[in-house]
CSV table of C-alpha atoms and ligand atoms in Angstrom, one decimal:
chain,number,residue,atom,x,y,z
A,1,UNK,CA,-82.2,-172.4,93.0
A,2,UNK,CA,-83.0,-175.1,94.9
A,3,UNK,CA,-85.9,-176.5,93.1
A,4,UNK,CA,-89.0,-179.1,93.4
A,5,UNK,CA,-91.2,-180.1,91.5
A,6,UNK,CA,-93.9,-181.6,92.8
A,7,UNK,CA,-96.5,-183.8,89.9
A,8,UNK,CA,-94.3,-186.2,88.0
A,9,UNK,CA,-97.5,-187.0,85.6
A,10,UNK,CA,-97.8,-185.6,81.7
A,11,UNK,CA,-96.5,-182.1,81.5
A,12,UNK,CA,-94.2,-182.5,85.2
A,13,UNK,CA,-92.1,-185.5,83.3
A,14,UNK,CA,-91.9,-184.5,79.8
A,15,UNK,CA,-91.5,-180.8,79.6
A,16,UNK,CA,-90.8,-179.3,83.6
A,17,UNK,CA,-88.2,-181.8,84.3
A,18,UNK,CA,-86.3,-181.4,81.1
A,19,UNK,CA,-86.5,-177.6,81.3
A,20,UNK,CA,-85.2,-178.5,85.4
A,21,UNK,CA,-82.6,-179.9,84.3
A,22,UNK,CA,-81.3,-178.1,81.6
A,23,UNK,CA,-81.1,-174.6,83.2
A,24,UNK,CA,-77.7,-174.0,84.7
A,25,UNK,CA,-78.3,-172.5,87.6
A,26,UNK,CA,-81.1,-174.6,89.2
A,27,UNK,CA,-80.5,-177.7,91.3
A,28,UNK,CA,-83.3,-180.2,91.2
A,29,UNK,CA,-83.3,-181.1,94.8
A,30,UNK,CA,-87.1,-183.2,95.3
A,31,UNK,CA,-89.3,-185.0,92.9
A,32,UNK,CA,-93.0,-185.9,94.5
A,33,UNK,CA,-95.8,-187.6,93.9
A,34,UNK,CA,-98.0,-189.1,95.9
A,35,UNK,CA,-98.4,-191.8,93.1
A,36,UNK,CA,-95.8,-195.0,93.4
A,37,UNK,CA,-95.9,-195.3,89.8
A,38,UNK,CA,-95.3,-191.7,88.6
A,39,UNK,CA,-92.3,-191.5,91.2
A,40,UNK,CA,-91.2,-195.0,89.7
A,41,UNK,CA,-91.2,-193.4,86.1
A,42,UNK,CA,-89.1,-190.6,87.4
A,43,UNK,CA,-86.6,-192.5,88.7
A,44,UNK,CA,-86.4,-194.2,85.7
A,45,UNK,CA,-86.6,-190.9,83.7
A,46,UNK,CA,-83.8,-189.3,86.0
A,47,UNK,CA,-81.6,-192.8,85.6
A,48,UNK,CA,-78.5,-192.4,88.5
A,49,UNK,CA,-78.8,-188.6,89.0
A,50,UNK,CA,-78.6,-187.9,92.9
A,51,UNK,CA,-82.3,-186.5,93.4
A,52,UNK,CA,-84.4,-187.4,96.4
A,53,UNK,CA,-88.2,-188.7,95.4
A,54,UNK,CA,-91.2,-188.6,97.4
A,55,UNK,CA,-94.8,-188.1,98.4
A,56,UNK,CA,-94.6,-184.3,99.6
A,57,UNK,CA,-92.3,-181.5,99.4
A,58,UNK,CA,-89.6,-181.0,102.6
A,59,UNK,CA,-90.2,-177.3,102.6
A,60,UNK,CA,-87.0,-176.7,104.5
A,61,UNK,CA,-84.5,-178.2,101.7
A,62,UNK,CA,-86.2,-175.9,98.8
A,63,UNK,CA,-86.0,-172.3,97.6
A,64,UNK,CA,-88.6,-173.1,95.0
A,65,UNK,CA,-91.5,-175.3,93.7
A,66,UNK,CA,-93.3,-176.1,90.4
A,67,UNK,CA,-96.4,-177.3,90.4
A,68,UNK,CA,-97.8,-179.8,87.7
A,69,UNK,CA,-100.0,-180.7,90.3
A,70,UNK,CA,-104.3,-181.1,88.4
A,71,UNK,CA,-106.0,-177.4,88.8
A,72,UNK,CA,-108.3,-179.2,91.9
A,73,UNK,CA,-105.1,-180.0,94.0
A,74,UNK,CA,-102.7,-176.8,92.9
A,75,UNK,CA,-104.9,-174.0,94.9
A,76,UNK,CA,-104.2,-175.5,97.8
A,77,UNK,CA,-100.5,-176.8,97.5
A,78,UNK,CA,-99.5,-173.0,96.2
A,79,UNK,CA,-101.4,-171.0,98.8
A,80,UNK,CA,-99.4,-173.9,101.4
A,81,UNK,CA,-95.6,-173.2,99.3
A,82,UNK,CA,-95.9,-169.4,99.3
A,83,UNK,CA,-96.9,-169.3,103.0
A,84,UNK,CA,-93.7,-171.0,103.6
A,85,UNK,CA,-91.5,-168.3,102.0
A,86,UNK,CA,-91.1,-170.2,98.7
A,87,UNK,CA,-91.5,-169.1,95.3
A,88,UNK,CA,-93.7,-171.0,93.1
A,89,UNK,CA,-94.5,-171.9,89.7
A,90,UNK,CA,-97.9,-173.4,89.7
A,91,UNK,CA,-99.5,-174.6,86.4
A,92,UNK,CA,-102.4,-173.5,85.0
A,93,UNK,CA,-105.7,-173.1,84.7
A,94,UNK,CA,-105.0,-171.8,88.7
A,95,UNK,CA,-108.3,-173.6,90.0
A,96,UNK,CA,-111.5,-175.3,88.5
A,97,UNK,CA,-113.3,-172.2,89.3
A,98,UNK,CA,-113.1,-168.3,90.5
A,99,UNK,CA,-115.5,-169.9,93.8
A,100,UNK,CA,-112.4,-172.5,94.4
A,101,UNK,CA,-109.5,-169.4,93.1
A,102,UNK,CA,-110.7,-167.7,96.5
A,103,UNK,CA,-108.1,-169.5,98.6
A,104,UNK,CA,-105.9,-167.0,96.9
A,105,UNK,CA,-107.2,-164.6,99.2
A,106,UNK,CA,-105.1,-166.3,101.9
A,107,UNK,CA,-101.9,-164.5,100.9
A,108,UNK,CA,-100.4,-161.4,101.4
A,109,UNK,CA,-98.9,-159.5,98.4
A,110,UNK,CA,-95.7,-160.1,99.0
A,111,UNK,CA,-96.7,-163.8,98.9
A,112,UNK,CA,-98.7,-163.3,95.7
A,113,UNK,CA,-95.6,-161.9,94.1
A,114,UNK,CA,-93.7,-165.0,94.6
A,115,UNK,CA,-96.2,-166.8,92.8
A,116,UNK,CA,-95.7,-167.6,88.9
A,117,UNK,CA,-98.7,-169.4,86.9
A,118,UNK,CA,-97.8,-171.8,84.2
A,119,UNK,CA,-98.9,-169.6,81.3
A,120,UNK,CA,-95.9,-171.2,79.8
A,121,UNK,CA,-96.9,-170.1,75.6
A,122,UNK,CA,-97.2,-166.3,76.8
A,123,UNK,CA,-93.3,-166.4,76.7
A,124,UNK,CA,-93.1,-167.3,72.8
A,125,UNK,CA,-91.7,-165.0,70.6
A,126,UNK,CA,-94.5,-165.4,68.4
A,127,UNK,CA,-97.0,-163.7,70.3
A,128,UNK,CA,-94.1,-160.6,70.9
A,129,UNK,CA,-94.6,-160.6,67.2
A,130,UNK,CA,-98.2,-160.6,67.4
A,131,UNK,CA,-98.5,-157.9,69.4
A,132,UNK,CA,-96.1,-156.2,67.8
A,133,UNK,CA,-98.1,-156.2,64.7
A,134,UNK,CA,-101.4,-155.4,66.8
A,135,UNK,CA,-99.9,-152.5,68.8
A,136,UNK,CA,-98.0,-150.6,65.5
A,137,UNK,CA,-100.9,-151.2,63.0
A,138,UNK,CA,-99.3,-153.5,60.7
A,139,UNK,CA,-102.8,-155.5,60.7
A,140,UNK,CA,-104.8,-152.3,60.6
A,141,UNK,CA,-107.1,-151.9,63.9
A,142,UNK,CA,-109.6,-153.1,65.1
A,143,UNK,CA,-108.6,-156.9,64.5
A,144,UNK,CA,-111.2,-160.0,64.3
A,145,UNK,CA,-109.4,-162.5,66.2
A,146,UNK,CA,-110.4,-166.2,65.6
A,147,UNK,CA,-109.0,-168.4,68.0
A,148,UNK,CA,-109.6,-172.5,66.9
A,149,UNK,CA,-108.2,-174.7,69.6
A,150,UNK,CA,-109.0,-178.6,68.7
A,151,UNK,CA,-106.7,-181.2,71.1
A,152,UNK,CA,-106.6,-184.0,73.1
A,153,UNK,CA,-108.2,-186.4,70.3
A,154,UNK,CA,-109.8,-189.5,71.1
A,155,UNK,CA,-107.2,-192.5,70.2
A,156,UNK,CA,-108.4,-196.1,70.7
A,157,UNK,CA,-104.9,-196.7,71.0
A,158,UNK,CA,-104.1,-194.6,73.6
A,159,UNK,CA,-107.2,-195.5,76.5
A,160,UNK,CA,-105.3,-194.4,79.0
A,161,UNK,CA,-104.8,-190.8,77.7
A,162,UNK,CA,-108.6,-191.1,76.8
A,163,UNK,CA,-109.7,-191.8,80.2
A,164,UNK,CA,-107.3,-189.0,81.9
A,165,UNK,CA,-109.0,-186.4,79.3
A,166,UNK,CA,-112.2,-187.4,79.8
A,167,UNK,CA,-111.6,-187.3,83.7
A,168,UNK,CA,-110.9,-183.6,83.2
A,169,UNK,CA,-113.6,-182.8,81.2
A,170,UNK,CA,-115.7,-183.8,84.4
A,171,UNK,CA,-114.2,-181.0,86.2
A,172,UNK,CA,-115.0,-178.2,83.3
A,173,UNK,CA,-115.1,-177.7,79.9
A,174,UNK,CA,-112.4,-177.7,77.3
A,175,UNK,CA,-112.8,-173.9,77.9
A,176,UNK,CA,-111.6,-173.8,81.1
A,177,UNK,CA,-108.3,-175.5,80.3
A,178,UNK,CA,-107.8,-174.5,77.2
A,179,UNK,CA,-109.0,-171.0,77.7
A,180,UNK,CA,-106.6,-170.4,80.4
A,181,UNK,CA,-103.9,-170.1,77.6
A,182,UNK,CA,-105.9,-168.4,75.1
A,183,UNK,CA,-107.7,-166.1,77.1
A,184,UNK,CA,-104.6,-164.9,78.4
A,185,UNK,CA,-102.9,-164.1,75.0
A,186,UNK,CA,-106.0,-162.3,74.0
A,187,UNK,CA,-105.6,-160.2,77.0
A,188,UNK,CA,-102.4,-159.4,76.6
A,189,UNK,CA,-102.4,-159.2,72.8
A,190,UNK,CA,-106.0,-157.0,72.9
A,191,UNK,CA,-104.9,-154.6,75.5
A,192,UNK,CA,-106.9,-155.9,78.2
A,193,UNK,CA,-110.0,-157.7,79.4
A,194,UNK,CA,-112.8,-158.5,77.6
A,195,UNK,CA,-115.6,-156.2,78.0
A,196,UNK,CA,-118.2,-159.0,77.6
A,197,UNK,CA,-118.8,-162.1,76.3
A,198,UNK,CA,-121.9,-161.6,73.8
A,199,UNK,CA,-122.6,-164.7,72.6
A,200,UNK,CA,-121.3,-168.4,73.5
A,201,UNK,CA,-122.8,-172.3,73.0
A,202,UNK,CA,-121.6,-175.8,73.4
A,203,UNK,CA,-122.3,-178.9,72.1
A,204,UNK,CA,-121.5,-182.8,72.8
A,205,UNK,CA,-120.4,-185.1,70.1
A,206,UNK,CA,-121.2,-188.4,72.0
A,207,UNK,CA,-123.8,-188.8,74.8
A,208,UNK,CA,-121.5,-191.0,77.5
A,209,UNK,CA,-118.9,-187.6,78.0
A,210,UNK,CA,-119.2,-185.8,81.4
A,211,UNK,CA,-119.4,-182.6,79.7
A,212,UNK,CA,-120.0,-180.9,76.3
A,213,UNK,CA,-116.5,-181.4,74.9
A,214,UNK,CA,-117.0,-178.5,72.1
A,215,UNK,CA,-117.6,-174.9,73.1
A,216,UNK,CA,-117.4,-171.5,71.4
A,217,UNK,CA,-118.1,-167.9,72.4
A,218,UNK,CA,-117.9,-164.4,70.8
A,219,UNK,CA,-116.0,-161.8,72.9
A,220,UNK,CA,-115.4,-158.3,73.0
A,221,UNK,CA,-112.6,-156.8,73.7
A,222,UNK,CA,-111.2,-153.3,74.4
A,223,UNK,CA,-110.6,-150.8,71.3
A,224,UNK,CA,-113.2,-152.6,69.4
A,225,UNK,CA,-111.1,-156.3,69.1
A,226,UNK,CA,-113.7,-158.7,68.9
A,227,UNK,CA,-112.6,-162.3,69.4
A,228,UNK,CA,-114.4,-165.5,67.9
A,229,UNK,CA,-113.2,-168.6,70.0
A,230,UNK,CA,-114.0,-172.4,69.5
A,231,UNK,CA,-112.3,-174.9,71.9
A,232,UNK,CA,-112.6,-178.7,71.2
A,233,UNK,CA,-111.8,-182.2,72.8
A,234,UNK,CA,-112.1,-185.9,72.6
A,235,UNK,CA,-113.2,-186.4,68.9
A,236,UNK,CA,-111.1,-189.1,67.0
A,237,UNK,CA,-110.2,-186.4,64.0
A,238,UNK,CA,-109.9,-183.1,65.0
A,239,UNK,CA,-110.6,-179.5,63.4
A,240,UNK,CA,-107.5,-177.4,62.6
A,241,UNK,CA,-105.8,-176.0,65.4
A,242,UNK,CA,-104.5,-172.2,64.9
A,243,UNK,CA,-105.4,-168.6,65.8
A,244,UNK,CA,-105.8,-166.1,63.1
A,245,UNK,CA,-106.0,-162.2,63.3
A,246,UNK,CA,-107.8,-160.2,60.3
A,247,UNK,CA,-107.7,-156.6,60.1
A,248,UNK,CA,-108.3,-154.2,57.4
A,249,UNK,CA,-104.4,-154.4,56.7
A,250,UNK,CA,-103.4,-157.5,57.0
A,251,UNK,CA,-104.2,-161.4,58.6
A,252,UNK,CA,-101.9,-162.7,61.0
A,253,UNK,CA,-102.0,-166.9,61.3
A,254,UNK,CA,-100.5,-168.5,64.2
A,255,UNK,CA,-100.5,-172.6,63.6
A,256,UNK,CA,-101.6,-173.4,66.8
A,257,UNK,CA,-98.9,-176.2,68.0
A,258,UNK,CA,-96.0,-174.8,65.9
A,259,UNK,CA,-96.1,-171.4,66.7
A,260,UNK,CA,-95.0,-170.8,63.1
A,261,UNK,CA,-96.4,-167.5,61.9
A,262,UNK,CA,-97.4,-166.5,58.0
A,263,UNK,CA,-98.5,-162.4,57.5
A,264,UNK,CA,-100.1,-161.4,54.2
A,265,UNK,CA,-100.8,-157.6,53.8
A,266,UNK,CA,-100.7,-155.9,50.4
A,267,UNK,CA,-96.6,-156.0,50.6
A,268,UNK,CA,-97.2,-160.2,50.0
A,269,UNK,CA,-96.7,-163.2,52.5
A,270,UNK,CA,-94.0,-163.7,55.3
A,271,UNK,CA,-93.5,-166.9,56.8
A,272,UNK,CA,-92.1,-166.6,60.4
A,273,UNK,CA,-90.7,-169.5,62.5
A,274,UNK,CA,-88.6,-169.8,65.5
A,275,UNK,CA,-85.2,-172.0,66.7
A,276,UNK,CA,-86.5,-174.9,68.2
A,277,UNK,CA,-89.5,-176.5,69.1
A,278,UNK,CA,-92.1,-174.7,70.8
A,279,UNK,CA,-92.4,-176.6,74.0
A,280,UNK,CA,-88.5,-176.4,74.6
A,281,UNK,CA,-88.4,-172.6,73.8
A,282,UNK,CA,-91.4,-172.1,76.1
A,283,UNK,CA,-90.4,-173.9,79.0
A,284,UNK,CA,-86.9,-172.7,79.1
A,285,UNK,CA,-88.2,-169.4,78.9
A,286,UNK,CA,-91.1,-169.5,81.8
A,287,UNK,CA,-87.7,-170.9,83.8
A,288,UNK,CA,-85.8,-168.6,82.9
A,289,UNK,CA,-88.3,-165.8,84.5
A,290,UNK,CA,-88.7,-167.7,87.5
A,291,UNK,CA,-85.4,-168.0,88.7
A,292,UNK,CA,-85.4,-164.2,87.4
A,293,UNK,CA,-87.9,-163.9,90.4
A,294,UNK,CA,-85.8,-165.9,92.7
A,295,UNK,CA,-82.8,-163.9,92.0
A,296,UNK,CA,-84.8,-160.1,92.0
A,297,UNK,CA,-84.3,-159.2,88.9
A,298,UNK,CA,-88.4,-159.7,88.8
A,299,UNK,CA,-90.4,-157.9,91.5
A,300,UNK,CA,-93.4,-160.1,90.7
A,301,UNK,CA,-94.7,-163.3,88.8
A,302,UNK,CA,-95.0,-163.0,85.3
A,303,UNK,CA,-98.0,-164.3,84.1
A,304,UNK,CA,-99.0,-163.3,87.8
A,305,UNK,CA,-101.5,-165.2,89.7
A,306,UNK,CA,-103.9,-162.4,88.7
A,307,UNK,CA,-103.3,-163.0,85.5
A,308,UNK,CA,-104.7,-166.7,85.8
A,309,UNK,CA,-107.7,-165.9,87.8
A,310,UNK,CA,-108.5,-163.3,85.0
A,311,UNK,CA,-108.6,-166.0,82.1
A,312,UNK,CA,-110.0,-168.2,84.4
A,313,UNK,CA,-112.6,-165.8,85.0
A,314,UNK,CA,-113.5,-165.2,81.3
A,315,UNK,CA,-113.2,-169.0,80.6
A,316,UNK,CA,-115.7,-169.2,83.5
A,317,UNK,CA,-118.1,-166.5,82.1
A,318,UNK,CA,-117.9,-168.6,78.6
A,319,UNK,CA,-118.7,-171.6,80.2
A,320,UNK,CA,-121.6,-170.2,81.9
A,321,UNK,CA,-123.1,-168.7,79.3
A,322,UNK,CA,-122.5,-171.5,77.1
A,323,UNK,CA,-124.7,-173.3,79.5
B,1,NAD,N1,-98.3,-175.2,80.4
B,1,NAD,C1,-98.8,-176.3,79.8
B,1,NAD,O1,-98.6,-176.3,78.6
B,1,NAD,C2,-99.4,-177.3,80.0
B,1,NAD,C3,-99.7,-178.2,79.3
B,1,NAD,C4,-99.9,-179.5,79.8
B,1,NAD,C5,-100.6,-179.8,80.9
B,1,NAD,N2,-100.7,-178.5,81.6
B,1,NAD,C6,-101.4,-178.5,83.2
B,1,NAD,O2,-100.5,-178.7,83.6
B,1,NAD,C7,-101.2,-179.4,84.6
B,1,NAD,C8,-101.0,-181.3,85.1
B,1,NAD,O3,-101.7,-181.6,83.6
B,1,NAD,P1,-100.8,-183.2,83.3
B,1,NAD,O4,-101.2,-183.5,82.0
B,1,NAD,O5,-99.2,-183.3,83.7
B,1,NAD,O6,-101.7,-184.2,84.5
B,1,NAD,P2,-101.1,-185.3,84.8
B,1,NAD,O7,-102.5,-186.0,85.5
B,1,NAD,O8,-100.8,-186.3,83.9
B,1,NAD,O9,-100.1,-185.4,86.1
B,1,NAD,C9,-100.3,-184.9,87.2
B,1,NAD,C10,-99.8,-185.4,88.3
B,1,NAD,O10,-100.2,-184.7,89.6
B,1,NAD,C11,-100.0,-185.7,90.5
B,1,NAD,N3,-100.6,-185.1,92.0
B,1,NAD,C12,-102.1,-185.6,92.2
B,1,NAD,N4,-102.0,-184.7,93.8
B,1,NAD,C13,-100.6,-184.5,93.8
B,1,NAD,C14,-100.0,-183.9,95.3
B,1,NAD,N5,-100.4,-183.4,96.2
B,1,NAD,N6,-98.2,-183.3,95.0
B,1,NAD,C15,-97.8,-184.1,93.9
B,1,NAD,N7,-98.6,-184.6,93.0
B,1,NAD,C16,-99.5,-184.7,92.6
B,1,NAD,C17,-101.1,-186.8,89.9
B,1,NAD,O11,-100.6,-188.0,91.1
B,1,NAD,C18,-100.2,-186.9,88.6
B,1,NAD,O12,-99.0,-187.9,88.4
B,1,NAD,C19,-103.1,-179.4,84.8
B,1,NAD,O13,-103.1,-178.3,85.5
B,1,NAD,C20,-102.7,-178.9,83.5
B,1,NAD,O14,-103.5,-178.2,82.6
B,1,NAD,C21,-100.0,-177.4,81.6
């Protein structure tokens, strides 16, 4: 599969490019970014590999494109490349609002099926293990899910990072960006989209931030499952990042960074870790699904554009209710 990577920022060069270079069935044909500094950083990372580096994807030279672009850029590019017949792996969130996501209505069903959304951590074996425990009643039913997602600290020694995350905050509270992943996991684990958002709140830790940097909500899922979610960015220290699933018979805890799992039931405590680091594991599995889509092993992108839009809808519901 001949692939272009568009967006040579943090996640593009840090996770997508290494995964693309590791995959035996992928040929990295082009790297694209309008920012010459990002193109220079890519050239340095590639060393002597012969890959074309430019500002825009040459549609005729590739079978697929990975979009590691900001969410205010991704929708228009996804539509452009899917309509040109390419397979598209598009980073989450799929847009900054459901209104902005309406551009995807321009795609035919066939074009839509060629789009896979970068809800990367859905692919982790820890999520599959949790699903098994919830579905087979190991934890008891219903469960109370608690997601505490605290990331992107304000680091005085890294002003570039703080500036970038502050700029992202101006395009929506952390729930829109982090919620893309978390609401996708929760709907996957708890049997569907939430029936309601019952309560929500937000909190701003400094007046000079462009939006509240901590947001939370209580949601009801099918089957009586409940979820309490919290998202926080840009504080000097962070609360613990973890998800817990508590039922009458057991408690499962997922470390938010490593995805190490812990299960406690009447039989005692089990710790489960999976080989390798979470990023490598998940970006490799994600890319494998993308090549499966290209060679026809899979008939539609998974997670799909609809999954990405559903997660965005929940995030928007929470952000709106909190406001
Ligand atoms: N799946 C994951 O685990 C994961 C992790 C981190 C970030 N992300 C998502 O990835 C996206 C990028 O995040 P990031 O942290 O790398 O941001 P970033 O700002 O570091 O990188 C984005 C890059 O896209 C480039 N760009 C802008 N317009 C472009 C265009 N038209 N064509 C090509 N490139 C263009 C920018 O110049 C920049 O280099 C965001 O949507 C973010 O939410 C996903």
